[in-house]
PDB file of C-alpha atoms and ligand atoms in Angstrom:
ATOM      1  CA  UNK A  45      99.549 137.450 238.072  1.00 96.00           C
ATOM      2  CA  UNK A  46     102.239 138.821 240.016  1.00 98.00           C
ATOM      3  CA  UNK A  47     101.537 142.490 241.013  1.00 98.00           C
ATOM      4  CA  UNK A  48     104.580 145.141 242.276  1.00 98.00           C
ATOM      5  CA  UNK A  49     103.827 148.151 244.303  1.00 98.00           C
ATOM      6  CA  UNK A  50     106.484 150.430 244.698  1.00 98.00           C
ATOM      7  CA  UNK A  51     106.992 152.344 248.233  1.00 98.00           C
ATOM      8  CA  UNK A  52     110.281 153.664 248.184  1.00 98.00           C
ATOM      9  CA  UNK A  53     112.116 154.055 245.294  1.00 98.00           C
ATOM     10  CA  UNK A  54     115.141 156.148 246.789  1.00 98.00           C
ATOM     11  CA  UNK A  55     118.081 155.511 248.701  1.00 98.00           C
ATOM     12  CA  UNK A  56     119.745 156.910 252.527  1.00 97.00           C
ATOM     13  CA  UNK A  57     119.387 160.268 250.716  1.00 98.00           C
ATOM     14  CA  UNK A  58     116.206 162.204 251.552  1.00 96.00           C
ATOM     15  CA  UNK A  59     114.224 163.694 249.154  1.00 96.00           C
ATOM     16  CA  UNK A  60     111.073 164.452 249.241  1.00 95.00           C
ATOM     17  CA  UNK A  61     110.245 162.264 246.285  1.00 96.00           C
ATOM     18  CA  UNK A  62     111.847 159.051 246.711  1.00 97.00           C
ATOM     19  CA  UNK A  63     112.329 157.132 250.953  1.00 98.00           C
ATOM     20  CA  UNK A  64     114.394 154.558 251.157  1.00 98.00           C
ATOM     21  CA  UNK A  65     114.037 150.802 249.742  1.00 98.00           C
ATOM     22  CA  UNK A  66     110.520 149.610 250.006  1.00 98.00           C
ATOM     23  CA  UNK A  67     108.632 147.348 247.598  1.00 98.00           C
ATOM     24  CA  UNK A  68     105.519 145.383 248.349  1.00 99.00           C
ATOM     25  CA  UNK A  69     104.963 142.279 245.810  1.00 98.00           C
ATOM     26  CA  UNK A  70     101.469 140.100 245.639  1.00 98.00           C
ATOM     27  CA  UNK A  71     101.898 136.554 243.725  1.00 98.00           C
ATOM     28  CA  UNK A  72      99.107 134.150 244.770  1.00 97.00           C
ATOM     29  CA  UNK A  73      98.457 133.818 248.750  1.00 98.00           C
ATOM     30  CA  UNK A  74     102.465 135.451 249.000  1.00 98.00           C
ATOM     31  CA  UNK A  75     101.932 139.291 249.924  1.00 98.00           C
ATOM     32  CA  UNK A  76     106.322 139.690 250.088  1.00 99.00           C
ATOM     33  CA  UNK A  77     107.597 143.131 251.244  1.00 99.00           C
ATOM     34  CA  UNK A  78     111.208 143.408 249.643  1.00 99.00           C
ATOM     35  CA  UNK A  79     113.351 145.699 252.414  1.00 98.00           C
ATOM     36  CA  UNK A  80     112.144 148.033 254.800  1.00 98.00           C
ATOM     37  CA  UNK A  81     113.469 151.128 254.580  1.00 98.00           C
ATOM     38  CA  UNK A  82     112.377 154.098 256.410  1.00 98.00           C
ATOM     39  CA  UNK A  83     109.434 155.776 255.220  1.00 98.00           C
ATOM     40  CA  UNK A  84     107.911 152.099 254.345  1.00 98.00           C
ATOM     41  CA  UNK A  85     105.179 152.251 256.793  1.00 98.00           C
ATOM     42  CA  UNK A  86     103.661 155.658 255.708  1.00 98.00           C
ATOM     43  CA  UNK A  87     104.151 155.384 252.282  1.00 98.00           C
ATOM     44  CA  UNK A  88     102.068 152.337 252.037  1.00 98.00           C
ATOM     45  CA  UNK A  89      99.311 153.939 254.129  1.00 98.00           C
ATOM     46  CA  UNK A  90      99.819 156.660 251.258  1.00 98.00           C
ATOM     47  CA  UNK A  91      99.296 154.291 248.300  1.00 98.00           C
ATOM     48  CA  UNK A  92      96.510 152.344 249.999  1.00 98.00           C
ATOM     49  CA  UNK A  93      99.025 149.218 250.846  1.00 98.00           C
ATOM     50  CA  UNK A  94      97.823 146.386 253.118  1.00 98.00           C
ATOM     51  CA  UNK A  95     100.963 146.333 254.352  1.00 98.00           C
ATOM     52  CA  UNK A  96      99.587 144.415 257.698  1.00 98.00           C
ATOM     53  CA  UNK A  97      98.520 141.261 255.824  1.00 98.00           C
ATOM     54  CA  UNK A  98     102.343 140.925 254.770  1.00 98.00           C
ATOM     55  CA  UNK A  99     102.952 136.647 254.736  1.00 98.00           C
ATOM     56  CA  UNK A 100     106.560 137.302 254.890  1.00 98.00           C
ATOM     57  CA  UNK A 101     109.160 140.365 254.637  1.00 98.00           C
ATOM     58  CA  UNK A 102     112.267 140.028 252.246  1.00 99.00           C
ATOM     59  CA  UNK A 103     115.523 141.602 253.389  1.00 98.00           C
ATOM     60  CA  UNK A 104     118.364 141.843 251.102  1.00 98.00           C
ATOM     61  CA  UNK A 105     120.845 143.067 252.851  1.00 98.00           C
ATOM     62  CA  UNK A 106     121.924 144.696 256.109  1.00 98.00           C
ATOM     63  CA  UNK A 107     122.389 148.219 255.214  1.00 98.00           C
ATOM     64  CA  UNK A 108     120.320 150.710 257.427  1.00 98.00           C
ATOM     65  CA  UNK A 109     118.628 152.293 254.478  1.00 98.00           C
ATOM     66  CA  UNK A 110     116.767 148.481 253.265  1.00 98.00           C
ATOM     67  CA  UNK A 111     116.018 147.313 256.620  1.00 98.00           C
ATOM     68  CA  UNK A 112     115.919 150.234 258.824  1.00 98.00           C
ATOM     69  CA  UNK A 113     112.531 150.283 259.376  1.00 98.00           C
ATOM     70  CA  UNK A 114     111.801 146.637 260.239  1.00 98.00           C
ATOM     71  CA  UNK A 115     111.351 147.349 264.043  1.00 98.00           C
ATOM     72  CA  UNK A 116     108.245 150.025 263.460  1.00 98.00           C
ATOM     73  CA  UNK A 117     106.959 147.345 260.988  1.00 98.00           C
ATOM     74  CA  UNK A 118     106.832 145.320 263.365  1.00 98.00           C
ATOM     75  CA  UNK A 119     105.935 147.492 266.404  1.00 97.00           C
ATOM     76  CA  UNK A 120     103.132 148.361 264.267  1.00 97.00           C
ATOM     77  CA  UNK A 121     101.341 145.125 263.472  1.00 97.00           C
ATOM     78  CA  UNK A 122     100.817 145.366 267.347  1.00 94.00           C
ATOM     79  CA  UNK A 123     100.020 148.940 268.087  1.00 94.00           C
ATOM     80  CA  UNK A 124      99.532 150.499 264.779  1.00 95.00           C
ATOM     81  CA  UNK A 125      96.032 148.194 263.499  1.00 95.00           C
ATOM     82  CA  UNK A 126      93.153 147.046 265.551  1.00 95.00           C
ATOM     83  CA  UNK A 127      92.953 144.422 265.708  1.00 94.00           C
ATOM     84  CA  UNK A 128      96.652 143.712 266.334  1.00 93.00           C
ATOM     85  CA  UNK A 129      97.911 141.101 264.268  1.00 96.00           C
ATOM     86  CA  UNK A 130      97.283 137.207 264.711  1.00 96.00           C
ATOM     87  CA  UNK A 131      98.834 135.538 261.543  1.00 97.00           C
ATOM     88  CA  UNK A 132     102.177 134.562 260.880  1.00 98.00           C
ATOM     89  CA  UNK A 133     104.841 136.340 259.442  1.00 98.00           C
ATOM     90  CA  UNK A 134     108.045 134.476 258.023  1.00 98.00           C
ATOM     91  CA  UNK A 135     110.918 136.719 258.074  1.00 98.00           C
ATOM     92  CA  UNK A 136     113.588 136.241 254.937  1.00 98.00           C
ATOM     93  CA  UNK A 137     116.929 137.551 255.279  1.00 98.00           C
ATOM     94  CA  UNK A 138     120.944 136.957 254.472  1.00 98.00           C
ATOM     95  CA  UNK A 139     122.950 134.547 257.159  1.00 98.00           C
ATOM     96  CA  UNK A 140     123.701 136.729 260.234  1.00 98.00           C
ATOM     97  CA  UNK A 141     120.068 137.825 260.538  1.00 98.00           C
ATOM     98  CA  UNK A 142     119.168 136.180 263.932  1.00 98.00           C
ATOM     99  CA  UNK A 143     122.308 137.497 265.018  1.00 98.00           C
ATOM    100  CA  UNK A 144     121.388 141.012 264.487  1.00 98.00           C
ATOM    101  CA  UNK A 145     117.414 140.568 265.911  1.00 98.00           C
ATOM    102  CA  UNK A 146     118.372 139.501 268.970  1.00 98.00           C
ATOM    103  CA  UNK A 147     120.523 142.991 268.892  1.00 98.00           C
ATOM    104  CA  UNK A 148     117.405 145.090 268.079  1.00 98.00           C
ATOM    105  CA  UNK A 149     115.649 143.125 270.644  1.00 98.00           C
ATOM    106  CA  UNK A 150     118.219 143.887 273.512  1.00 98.00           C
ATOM    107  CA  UNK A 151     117.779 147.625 272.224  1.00 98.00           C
ATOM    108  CA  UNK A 152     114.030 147.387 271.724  1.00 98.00           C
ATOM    109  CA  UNK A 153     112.713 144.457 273.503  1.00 97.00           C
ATOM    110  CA  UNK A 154     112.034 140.866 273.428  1.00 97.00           C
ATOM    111  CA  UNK A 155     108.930 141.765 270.893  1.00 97.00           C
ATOM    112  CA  UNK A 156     110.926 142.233 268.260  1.00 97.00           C
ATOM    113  CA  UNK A 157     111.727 138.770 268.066  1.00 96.00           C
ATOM    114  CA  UNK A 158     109.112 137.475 270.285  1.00 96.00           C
ATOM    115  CA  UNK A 159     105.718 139.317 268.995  1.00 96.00           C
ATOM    116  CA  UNK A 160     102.414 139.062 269.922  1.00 93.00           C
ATOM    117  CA  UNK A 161     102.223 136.785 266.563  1.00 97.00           C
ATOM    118  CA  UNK A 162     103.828 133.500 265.261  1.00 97.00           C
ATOM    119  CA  UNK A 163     107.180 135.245 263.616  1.00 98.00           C
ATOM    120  CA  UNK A 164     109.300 132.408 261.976  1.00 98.00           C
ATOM    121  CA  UNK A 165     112.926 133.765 261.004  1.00 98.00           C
ATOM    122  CA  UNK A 166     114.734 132.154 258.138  1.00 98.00           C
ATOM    123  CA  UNK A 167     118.242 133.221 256.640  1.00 98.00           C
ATOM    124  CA  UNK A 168     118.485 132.387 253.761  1.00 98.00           C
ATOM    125  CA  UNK A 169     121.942 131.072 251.451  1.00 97.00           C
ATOM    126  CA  UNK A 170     122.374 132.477 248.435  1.00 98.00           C
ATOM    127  CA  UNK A 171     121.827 130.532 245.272  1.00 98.00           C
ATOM    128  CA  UNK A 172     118.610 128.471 247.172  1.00 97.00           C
ATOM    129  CA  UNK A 173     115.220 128.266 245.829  1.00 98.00           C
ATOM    130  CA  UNK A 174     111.551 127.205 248.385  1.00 98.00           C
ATOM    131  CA  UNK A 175     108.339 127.450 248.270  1.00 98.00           C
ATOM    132  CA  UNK A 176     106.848 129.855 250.097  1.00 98.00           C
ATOM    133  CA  UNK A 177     103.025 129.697 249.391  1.00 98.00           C
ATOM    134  CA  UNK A 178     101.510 127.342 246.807  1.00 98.00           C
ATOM    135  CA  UNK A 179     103.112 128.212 243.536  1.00 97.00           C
ATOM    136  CA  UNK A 180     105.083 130.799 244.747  1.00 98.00           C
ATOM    137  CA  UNK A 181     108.720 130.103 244.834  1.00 98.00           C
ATOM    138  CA  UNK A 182     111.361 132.549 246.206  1.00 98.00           C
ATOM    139  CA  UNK A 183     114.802 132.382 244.999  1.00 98.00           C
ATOM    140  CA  UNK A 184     117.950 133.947 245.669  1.00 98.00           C
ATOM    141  CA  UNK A 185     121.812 135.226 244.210  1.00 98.00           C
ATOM    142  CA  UNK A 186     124.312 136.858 245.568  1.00 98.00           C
ATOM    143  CA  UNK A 187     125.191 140.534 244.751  1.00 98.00           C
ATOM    144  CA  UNK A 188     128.514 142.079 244.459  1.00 98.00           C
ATOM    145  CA  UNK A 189     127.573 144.648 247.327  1.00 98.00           C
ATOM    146  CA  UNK A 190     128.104 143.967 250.539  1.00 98.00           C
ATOM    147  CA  UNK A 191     129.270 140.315 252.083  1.00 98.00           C
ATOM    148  CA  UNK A 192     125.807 139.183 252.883  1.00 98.00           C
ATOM    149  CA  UNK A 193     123.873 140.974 249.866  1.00 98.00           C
ATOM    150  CA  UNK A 194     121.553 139.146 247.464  1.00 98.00           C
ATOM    151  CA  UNK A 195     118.938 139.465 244.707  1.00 98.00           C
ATOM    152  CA  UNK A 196     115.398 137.753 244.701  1.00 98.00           C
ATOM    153  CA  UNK A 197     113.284 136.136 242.800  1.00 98.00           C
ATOM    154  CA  UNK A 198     109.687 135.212 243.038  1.00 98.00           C
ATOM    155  CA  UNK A 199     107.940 133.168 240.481  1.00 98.00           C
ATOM    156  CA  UNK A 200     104.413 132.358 240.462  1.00 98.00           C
ATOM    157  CA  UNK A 201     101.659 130.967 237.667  1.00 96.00           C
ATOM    158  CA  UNK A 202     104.610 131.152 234.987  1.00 96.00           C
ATOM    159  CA  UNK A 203     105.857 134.510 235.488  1.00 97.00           C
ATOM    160  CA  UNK A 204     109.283 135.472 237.214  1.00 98.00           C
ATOM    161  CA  UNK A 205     109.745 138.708 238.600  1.00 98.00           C
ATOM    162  CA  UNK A 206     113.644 140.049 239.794  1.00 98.00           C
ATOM    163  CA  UNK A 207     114.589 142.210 242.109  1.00 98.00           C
ATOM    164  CA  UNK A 208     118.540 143.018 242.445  1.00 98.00           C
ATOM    165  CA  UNK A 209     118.594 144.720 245.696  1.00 98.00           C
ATOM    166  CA  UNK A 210     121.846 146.766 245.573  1.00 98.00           C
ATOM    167  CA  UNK A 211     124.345 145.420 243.533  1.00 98.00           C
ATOM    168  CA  UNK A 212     127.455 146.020 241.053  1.00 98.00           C
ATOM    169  CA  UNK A 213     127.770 144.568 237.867  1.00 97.00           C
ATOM    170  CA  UNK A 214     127.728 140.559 237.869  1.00 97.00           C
ATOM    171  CA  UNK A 215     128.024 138.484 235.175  1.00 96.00           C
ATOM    172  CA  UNK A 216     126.158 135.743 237.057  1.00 97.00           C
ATOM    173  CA  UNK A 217     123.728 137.575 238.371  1.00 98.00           C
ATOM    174  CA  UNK A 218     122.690 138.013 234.642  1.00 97.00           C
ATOM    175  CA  UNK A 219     122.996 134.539 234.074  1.00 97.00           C
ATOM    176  CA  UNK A 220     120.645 133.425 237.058  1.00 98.00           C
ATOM    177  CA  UNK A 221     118.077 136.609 235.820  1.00 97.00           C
ATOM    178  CA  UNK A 222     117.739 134.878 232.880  1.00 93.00           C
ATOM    179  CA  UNK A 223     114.151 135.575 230.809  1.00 87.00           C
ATOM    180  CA  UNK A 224     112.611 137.169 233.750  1.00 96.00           C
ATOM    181  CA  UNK A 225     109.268 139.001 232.959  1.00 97.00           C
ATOM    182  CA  UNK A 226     110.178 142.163 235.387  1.00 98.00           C
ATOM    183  CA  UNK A 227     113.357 143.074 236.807  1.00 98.00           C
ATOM    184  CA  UNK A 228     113.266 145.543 239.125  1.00 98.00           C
ATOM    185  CA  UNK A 229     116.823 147.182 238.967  1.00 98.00           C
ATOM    186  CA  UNK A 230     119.342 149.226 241.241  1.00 98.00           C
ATOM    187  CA  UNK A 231     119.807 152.363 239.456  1.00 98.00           C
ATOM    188  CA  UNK A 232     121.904 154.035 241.872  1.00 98.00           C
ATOM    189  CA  UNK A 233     124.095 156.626 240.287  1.00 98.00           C
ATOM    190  CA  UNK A 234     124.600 158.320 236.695  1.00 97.00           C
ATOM    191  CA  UNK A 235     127.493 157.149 234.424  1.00 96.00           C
ATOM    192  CA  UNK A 236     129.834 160.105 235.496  1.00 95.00           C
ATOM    193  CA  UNK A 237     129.664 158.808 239.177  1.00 96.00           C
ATOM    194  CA  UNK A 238     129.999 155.498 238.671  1.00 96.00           C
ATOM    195  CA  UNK A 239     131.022 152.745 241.542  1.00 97.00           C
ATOM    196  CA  UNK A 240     131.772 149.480 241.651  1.00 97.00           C
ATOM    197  CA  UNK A 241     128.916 148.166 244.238  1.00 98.00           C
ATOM    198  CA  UNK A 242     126.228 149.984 242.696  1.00 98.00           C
ATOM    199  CA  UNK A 243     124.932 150.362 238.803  1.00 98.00           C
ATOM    200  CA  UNK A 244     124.920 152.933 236.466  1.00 98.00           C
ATOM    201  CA  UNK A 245     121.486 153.309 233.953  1.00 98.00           C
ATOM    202  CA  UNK A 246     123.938 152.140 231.318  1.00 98.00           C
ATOM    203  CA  UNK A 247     124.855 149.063 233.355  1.00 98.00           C
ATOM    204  CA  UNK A 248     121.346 148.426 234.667  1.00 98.00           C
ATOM    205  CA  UNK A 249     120.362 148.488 230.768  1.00 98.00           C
ATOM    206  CA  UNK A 250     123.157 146.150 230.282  1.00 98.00           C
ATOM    207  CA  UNK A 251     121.877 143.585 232.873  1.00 98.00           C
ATOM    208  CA  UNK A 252     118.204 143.871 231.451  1.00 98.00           C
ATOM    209  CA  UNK A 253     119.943 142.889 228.323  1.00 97.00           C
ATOM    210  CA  UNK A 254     122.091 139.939 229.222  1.00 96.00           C
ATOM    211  CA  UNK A 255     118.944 138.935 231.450  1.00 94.00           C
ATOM    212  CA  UNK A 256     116.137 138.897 228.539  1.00 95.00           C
ATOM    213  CA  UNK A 257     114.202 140.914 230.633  1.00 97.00           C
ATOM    214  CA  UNK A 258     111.183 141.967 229.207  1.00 96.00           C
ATOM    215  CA  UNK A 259     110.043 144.738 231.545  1.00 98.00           C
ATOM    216  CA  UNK A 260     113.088 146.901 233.229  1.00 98.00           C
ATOM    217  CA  UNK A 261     111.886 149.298 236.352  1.00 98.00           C
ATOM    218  CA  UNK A 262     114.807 151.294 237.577  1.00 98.00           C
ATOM    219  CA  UNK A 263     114.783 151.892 241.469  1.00 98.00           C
ATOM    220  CA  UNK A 264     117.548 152.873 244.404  1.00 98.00           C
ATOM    221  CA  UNK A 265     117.861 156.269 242.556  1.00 98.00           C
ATOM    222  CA  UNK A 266     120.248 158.714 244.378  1.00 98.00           C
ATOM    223  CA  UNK A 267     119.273 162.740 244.335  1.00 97.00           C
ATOM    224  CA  UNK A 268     122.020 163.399 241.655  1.00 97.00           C
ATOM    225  CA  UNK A 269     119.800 162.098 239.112  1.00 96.00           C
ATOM    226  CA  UNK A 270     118.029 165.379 239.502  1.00 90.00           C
ATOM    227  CA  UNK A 271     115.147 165.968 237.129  1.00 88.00           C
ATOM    228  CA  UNK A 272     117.206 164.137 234.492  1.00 92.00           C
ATOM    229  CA  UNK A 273     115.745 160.560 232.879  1.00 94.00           C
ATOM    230  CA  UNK A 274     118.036 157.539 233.476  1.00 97.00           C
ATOM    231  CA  UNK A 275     115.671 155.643 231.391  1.00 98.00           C
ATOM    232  CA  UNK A 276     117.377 157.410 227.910  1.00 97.00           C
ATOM    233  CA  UNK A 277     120.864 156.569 229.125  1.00 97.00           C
ATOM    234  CA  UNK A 278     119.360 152.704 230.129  1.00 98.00           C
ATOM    235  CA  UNK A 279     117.807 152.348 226.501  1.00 98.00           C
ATOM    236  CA  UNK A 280     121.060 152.614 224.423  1.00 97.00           C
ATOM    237  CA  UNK A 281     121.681 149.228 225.871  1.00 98.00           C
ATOM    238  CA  UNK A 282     118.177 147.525 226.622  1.00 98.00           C
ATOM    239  CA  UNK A 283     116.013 147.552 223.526  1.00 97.00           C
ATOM    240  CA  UNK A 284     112.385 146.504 226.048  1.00 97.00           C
ATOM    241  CA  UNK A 285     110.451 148.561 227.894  1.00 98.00           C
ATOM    242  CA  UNK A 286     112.501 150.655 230.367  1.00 98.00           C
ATOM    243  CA  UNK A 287     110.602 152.795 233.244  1.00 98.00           C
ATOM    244  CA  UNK A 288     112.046 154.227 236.178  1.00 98.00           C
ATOM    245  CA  UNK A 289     109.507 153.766 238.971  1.00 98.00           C
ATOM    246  CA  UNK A 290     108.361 156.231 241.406  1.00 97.00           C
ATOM    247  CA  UNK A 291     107.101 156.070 245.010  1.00 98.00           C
ATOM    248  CA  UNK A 292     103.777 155.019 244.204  1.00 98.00           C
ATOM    249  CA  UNK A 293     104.390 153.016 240.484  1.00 98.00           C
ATOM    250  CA  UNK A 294     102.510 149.558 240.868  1.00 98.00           C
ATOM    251  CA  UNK A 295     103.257 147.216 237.886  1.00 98.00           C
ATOM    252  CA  UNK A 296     101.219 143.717 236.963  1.00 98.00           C
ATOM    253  CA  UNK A 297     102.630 140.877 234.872  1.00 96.00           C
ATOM    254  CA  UNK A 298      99.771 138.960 233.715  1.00 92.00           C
ATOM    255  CA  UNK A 299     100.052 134.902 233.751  1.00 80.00           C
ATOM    256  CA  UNK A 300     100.394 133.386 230.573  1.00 76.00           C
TER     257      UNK A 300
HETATM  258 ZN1   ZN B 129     123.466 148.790 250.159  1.00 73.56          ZN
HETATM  259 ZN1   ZN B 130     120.935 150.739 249.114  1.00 73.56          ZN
END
């Protein structure tokens, strides 16, 4: 079974409905948190997340509103439980990661990248594929976003779950989605304010189409969607279930 838990299904934007990127995924012994945006830390106290016993944290890319919270994560796991923590962490992120720890620790200090804990920090190519835990492999794609951005994976006991991070419309990010049993979708912006680095319900549908998907959960909504329903909009083009997650949604895919 892989299990999703989302914490933050919003964007920079504040509402009081949606923080920024935050979603905690369980697949065997793997307990993954996908980006850290702010607000992470307090919604998962709010939806009774462990988010302490985390094996490894996911970054997608480097903009402020998926990763922003990473140093209070990890400030935290020493001063926010008791006990602090003992157990690794493995930290997943694009190429240029390092680079940009060693900034936060000059800002912050030397814990952020020399904890109180064994913290291993890996960037990751795009287009790679390990094993993280037994049966649980993470894989990645690049995104038509940002230089560094990129999708993940996980798959575990059969099941595949995707998660696009922020992205524009990619013909091979379809390709590599391919027959995933949840993709969790950027949903950033309606069809009258489309972009080119972000998706549109229409285009998110699209992807969940070309991808076989058989669960879509829309996330990374901006304010403008309003009390309006993407999901409707998503549905002319994806014929499977379509929901557009909330702070708080937690979705299982069962093994075969
Ligand atoms: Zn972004
Ligand atoms: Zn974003």
């Amino acid at each position: 079974m892989i299990a999703l838990t989302v914490l933050g299904s919003g964007t920079v934007a504040p509402t009081p409905e949606r923080t920024s990127p935050a979603h905690w995924v369980e697949a065997g012994d793997a307990r993954i948190l996908f980006d850290c945006g702010a607000g992470t830390l307090h919604r998962a106290a709010s939806f009774d997340v462990a988010w302490h016993t985390a094996t490894h944290v996911a970054l997608t890319h480097f903009h402020p509103d998926h990763w922003a919270e990473l140093p209070a994560f990890l400030f935290a796991l020493r001063w926010g439980i008791e006990p602090s923590r003992q157990d690794p962490l493995v930290l997943f992120g694009p190429v240029g990661l390092s680079a940009r720890l060693a900034s936060l620790a000059a800002a912050f200090g030397e814990w952020i990248t020399e904890p109180e804990f064994p913290l291993e920090v890996v960037e990751l190519e795009a287009g790679t594929a390990r094993e993280i835990a037994s049966d649980v492999v993470l894989e990645t794609c690049k995104t038509p976003h940002t230089d560094e951005s990129m999708a993940y994976a996980v798959r575990h006991a059969g099941r595949r779950l995707v998660y696009t991070g922020d992205t524009g419309e990619s013909a091979k990010l379809a390709e590599w989605a391919a027959d995933c049993d949840l993709m969790l979708c950027e949903c950033s912006l309606p069809e009258e304010r489309a972009v080119p680095l972000h998706l549109t319900p229409r285009q998110a549908g699209a992807l969940a189409r070309k991808g076989r998907a058989r669960l879509l959960v829309l996330t990374h909504m901006y304010p403008v969607f309003g009390t309006t329903d993407p999901t409707s909009v998503a549905r002319e083009e994806f014929a499977g279930e379509i929901v557009a997650a909330t702070d708080g949604s937690r979705f299982t895919i069962e093994g075969p």
